[in-house]
CSV table of C-alpha atoms and ligand atoms in Angstrom, one decimal:
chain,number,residue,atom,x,y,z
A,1,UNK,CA,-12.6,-20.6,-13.4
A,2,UNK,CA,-11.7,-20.4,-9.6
A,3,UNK,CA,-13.9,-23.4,-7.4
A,4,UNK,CA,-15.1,-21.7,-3.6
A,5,UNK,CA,-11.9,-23.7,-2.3
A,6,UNK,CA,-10.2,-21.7,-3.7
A,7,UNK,CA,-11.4,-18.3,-1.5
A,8,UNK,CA,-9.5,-17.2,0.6
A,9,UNK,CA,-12.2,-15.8,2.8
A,10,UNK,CA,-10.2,-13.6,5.3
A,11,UNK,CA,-8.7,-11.7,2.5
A,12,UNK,CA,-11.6,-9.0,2.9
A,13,UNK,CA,-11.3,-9.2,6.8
A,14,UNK,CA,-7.7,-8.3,6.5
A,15,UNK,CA,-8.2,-5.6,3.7
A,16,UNK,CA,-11.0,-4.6,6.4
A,17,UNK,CA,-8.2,-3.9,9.1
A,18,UNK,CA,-6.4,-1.4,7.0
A,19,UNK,CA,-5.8,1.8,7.4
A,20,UNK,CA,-8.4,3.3,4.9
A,21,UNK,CA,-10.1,0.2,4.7
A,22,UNK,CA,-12.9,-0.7,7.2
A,23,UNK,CA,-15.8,0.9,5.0
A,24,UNK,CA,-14.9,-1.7,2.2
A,25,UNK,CA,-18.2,-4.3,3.6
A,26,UNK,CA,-19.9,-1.5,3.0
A,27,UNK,CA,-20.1,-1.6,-0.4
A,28,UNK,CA,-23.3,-2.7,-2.1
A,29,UNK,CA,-21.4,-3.1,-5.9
A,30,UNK,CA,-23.5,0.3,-7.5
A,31,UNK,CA,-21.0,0.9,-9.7
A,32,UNK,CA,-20.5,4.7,-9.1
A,33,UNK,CA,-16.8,4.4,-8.9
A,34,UNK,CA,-16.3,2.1,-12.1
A,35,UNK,CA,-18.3,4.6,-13.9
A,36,UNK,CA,-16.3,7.6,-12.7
A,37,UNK,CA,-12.7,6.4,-12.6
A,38,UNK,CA,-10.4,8.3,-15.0
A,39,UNK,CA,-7.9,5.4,-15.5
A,40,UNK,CA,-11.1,2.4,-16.4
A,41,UNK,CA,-12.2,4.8,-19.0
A,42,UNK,CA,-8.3,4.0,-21.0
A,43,UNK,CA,-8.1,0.6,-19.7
A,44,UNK,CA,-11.1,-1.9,-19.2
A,45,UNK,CA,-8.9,-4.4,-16.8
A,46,UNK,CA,-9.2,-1.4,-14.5
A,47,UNK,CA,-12.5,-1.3,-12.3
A,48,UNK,CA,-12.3,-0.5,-8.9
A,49,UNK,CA,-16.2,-1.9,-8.1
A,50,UNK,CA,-14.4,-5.3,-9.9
A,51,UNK,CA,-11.6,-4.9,-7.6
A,52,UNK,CA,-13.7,-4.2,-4.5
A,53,UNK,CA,-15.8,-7.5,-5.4
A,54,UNK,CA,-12.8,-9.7,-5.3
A,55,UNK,CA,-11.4,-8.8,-2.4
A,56,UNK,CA,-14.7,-9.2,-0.4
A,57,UNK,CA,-15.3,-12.7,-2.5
A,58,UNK,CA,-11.3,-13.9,-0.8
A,59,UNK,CA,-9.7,-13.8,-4.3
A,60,UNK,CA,-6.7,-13.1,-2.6
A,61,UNK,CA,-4.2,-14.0,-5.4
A,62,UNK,CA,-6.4,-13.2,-8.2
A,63,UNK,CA,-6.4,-9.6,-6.8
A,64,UNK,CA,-2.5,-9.5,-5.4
A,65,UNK,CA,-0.8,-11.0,-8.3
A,66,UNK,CA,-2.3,-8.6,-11.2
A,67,UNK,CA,-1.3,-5.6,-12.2
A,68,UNK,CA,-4.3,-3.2,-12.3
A,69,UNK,CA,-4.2,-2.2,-8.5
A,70,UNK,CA,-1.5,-0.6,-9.8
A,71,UNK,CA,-3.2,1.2,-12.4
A,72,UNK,CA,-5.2,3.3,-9.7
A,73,UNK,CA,-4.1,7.2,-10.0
A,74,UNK,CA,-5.6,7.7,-6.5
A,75,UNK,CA,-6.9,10.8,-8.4
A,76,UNK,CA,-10.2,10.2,-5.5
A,77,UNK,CA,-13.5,10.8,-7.7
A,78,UNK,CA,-14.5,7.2,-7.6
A,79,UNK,CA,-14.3,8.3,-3.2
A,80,UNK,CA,-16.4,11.4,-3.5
A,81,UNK,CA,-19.2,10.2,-5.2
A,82,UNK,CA,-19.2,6.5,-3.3
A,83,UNK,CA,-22.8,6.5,-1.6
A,84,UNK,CA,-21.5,4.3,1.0
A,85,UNK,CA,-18.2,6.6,2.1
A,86,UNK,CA,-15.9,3.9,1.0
A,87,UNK,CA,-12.4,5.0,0.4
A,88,UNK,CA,-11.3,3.1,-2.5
A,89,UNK,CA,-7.9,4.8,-3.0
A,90,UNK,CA,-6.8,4.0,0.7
A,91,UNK,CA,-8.0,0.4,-0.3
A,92,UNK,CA,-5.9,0.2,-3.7
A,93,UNK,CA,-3.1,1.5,-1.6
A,94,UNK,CA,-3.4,-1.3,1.3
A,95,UNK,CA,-3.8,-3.6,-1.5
A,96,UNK,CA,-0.3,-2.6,-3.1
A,97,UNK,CA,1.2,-2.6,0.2
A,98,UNK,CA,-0.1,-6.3,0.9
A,99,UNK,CA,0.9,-7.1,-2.6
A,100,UNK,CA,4.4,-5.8,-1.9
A,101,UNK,CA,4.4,-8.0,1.1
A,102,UNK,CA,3.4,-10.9,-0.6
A,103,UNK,CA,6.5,-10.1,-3.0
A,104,UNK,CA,4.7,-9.3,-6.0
A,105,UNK,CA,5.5,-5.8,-7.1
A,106,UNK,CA,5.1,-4.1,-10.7
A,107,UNK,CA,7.8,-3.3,-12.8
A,108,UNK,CA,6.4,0.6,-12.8
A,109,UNK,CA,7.3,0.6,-8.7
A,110,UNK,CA,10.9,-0.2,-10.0
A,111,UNK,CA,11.2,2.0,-12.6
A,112,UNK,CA,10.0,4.9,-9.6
A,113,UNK,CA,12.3,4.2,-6.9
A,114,UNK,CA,14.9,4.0,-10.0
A,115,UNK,CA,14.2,7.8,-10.3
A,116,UNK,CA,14.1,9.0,-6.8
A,117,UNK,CA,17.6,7.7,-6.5
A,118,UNK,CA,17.8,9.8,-9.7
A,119,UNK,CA,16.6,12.7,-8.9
A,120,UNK,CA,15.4,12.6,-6.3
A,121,UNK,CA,11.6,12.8,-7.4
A,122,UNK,CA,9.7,10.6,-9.5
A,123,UNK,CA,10.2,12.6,-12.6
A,124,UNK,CA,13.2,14.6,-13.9
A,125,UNK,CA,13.6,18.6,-13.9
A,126,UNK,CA,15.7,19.8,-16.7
A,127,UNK,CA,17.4,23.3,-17.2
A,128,UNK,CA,14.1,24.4,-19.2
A,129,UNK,CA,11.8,23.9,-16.7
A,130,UNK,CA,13.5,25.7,-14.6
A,131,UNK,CA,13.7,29.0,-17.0
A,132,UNK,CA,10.0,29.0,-17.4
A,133,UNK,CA,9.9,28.4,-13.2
A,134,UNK,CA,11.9,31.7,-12.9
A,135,UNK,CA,9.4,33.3,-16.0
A,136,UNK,CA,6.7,32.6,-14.0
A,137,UNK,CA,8.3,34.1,-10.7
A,138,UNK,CA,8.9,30.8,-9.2
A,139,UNK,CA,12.3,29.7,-7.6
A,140,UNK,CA,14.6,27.1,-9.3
A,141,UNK,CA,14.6,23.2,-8.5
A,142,UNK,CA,17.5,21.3,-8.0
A,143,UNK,CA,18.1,19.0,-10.5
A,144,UNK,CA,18.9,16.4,-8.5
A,145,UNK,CA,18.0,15.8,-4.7
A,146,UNK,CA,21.1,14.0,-3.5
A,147,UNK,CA,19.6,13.3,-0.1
A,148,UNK,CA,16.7,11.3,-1.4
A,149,UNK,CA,19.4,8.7,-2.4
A,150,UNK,CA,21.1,9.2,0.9
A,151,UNK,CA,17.6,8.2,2.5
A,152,UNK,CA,17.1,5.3,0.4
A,153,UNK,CA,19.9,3.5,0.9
A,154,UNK,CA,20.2,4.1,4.4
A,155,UNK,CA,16.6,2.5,4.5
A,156,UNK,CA,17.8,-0.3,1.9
A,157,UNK,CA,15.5,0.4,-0.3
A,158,UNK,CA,16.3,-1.2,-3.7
A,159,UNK,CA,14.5,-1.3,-7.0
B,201,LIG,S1,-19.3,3.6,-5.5
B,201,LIG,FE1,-19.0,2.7,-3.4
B,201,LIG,S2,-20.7,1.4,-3.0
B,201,LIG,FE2,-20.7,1.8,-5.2
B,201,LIG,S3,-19.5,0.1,-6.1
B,201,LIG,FE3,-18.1,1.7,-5.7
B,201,LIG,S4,-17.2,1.3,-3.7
B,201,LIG,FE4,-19.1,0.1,-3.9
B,202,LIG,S1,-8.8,6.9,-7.1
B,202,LIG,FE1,-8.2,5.2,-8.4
B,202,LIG,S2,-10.1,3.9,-8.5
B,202,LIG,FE2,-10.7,6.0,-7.8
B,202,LIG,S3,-11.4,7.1,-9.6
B,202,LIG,FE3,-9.2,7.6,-9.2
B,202,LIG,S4,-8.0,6.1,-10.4
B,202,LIG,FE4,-10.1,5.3,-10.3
């Protein structure tokens, strides 16, 4: 239960002034995107016409504190078939970047950064990769990108 004190009602203003987010009043809650996203079909928390609805309703930390604008793949099939040309992937990612800001960010964001510093990547090349690379004509990876690390710590960034 959330009372209309509650609202924060610049939340959708600011969402608004995004980069990838001034179509978002556009949106008249169709449902095209909820019913073509990937992700809401393996998780029902996920719906980006939910999402969209919050944010333009000023349930700022409703939206910022849970985890499912995480969850978007920004695969962009909910974007092509929006009748209204919103682009709800640029709006899940202003959303995570506000949420970062705010100091909430999910444990998965973490666990990423933990791998760039890795390997420089977000997911790790072994030795067999690499031979069916060459099998299929393709050059080698490195298994580890040293300078990613470099990067990242010289821009403090810490998981
Ligand atoms: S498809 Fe577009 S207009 Fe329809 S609910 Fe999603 S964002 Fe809104
Ligand atoms: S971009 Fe995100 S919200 Fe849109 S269909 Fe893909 S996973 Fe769903």
């Amino acid at each position: 239960m959330i009372t209309e004190r509650e609202l924060d009602k610049k939340f959708g203003l600011e969402v608004a002034d995004r980069y990838g987010g001034e179509a978002i009043r556009r949106c008249f809650s169709c449902g095209t995107c909820a019913a073509s996203c990937p992700v809401g079909r393996f998780d029902s928390r996920f719906n980006p016409r939910r999402t969209i609805r919050m944010v333009l309703l000023g349930m700022r930390d409703q939206v910022l504190k849970s985890d499912f604008v995480w969850l978007c793949a920004g695969c962009h099939t909910c974007s092509e078939r929006c009748p209204q040309g919103v682009h709800i992937p640029d709006i899940m990612t202003a959303l995570k970047n506000m949420a970062t800001e705010a100091g909430y960010t999910h444990p998965t964001l973490a666990k990423q950064i933990d791998l760039l510093k890795d390997f420089g990547r977000v997911f790790e090349v072994e030795e067999y990769d690499n031979k069916r690379r060459v099998k299929m004509g393709l050059p080698e990876l490195k298994l580890r990108c040293e300078e990613v690390k470099i990067i990242l710590d010289k821009l403090g960034v810490n998981s």
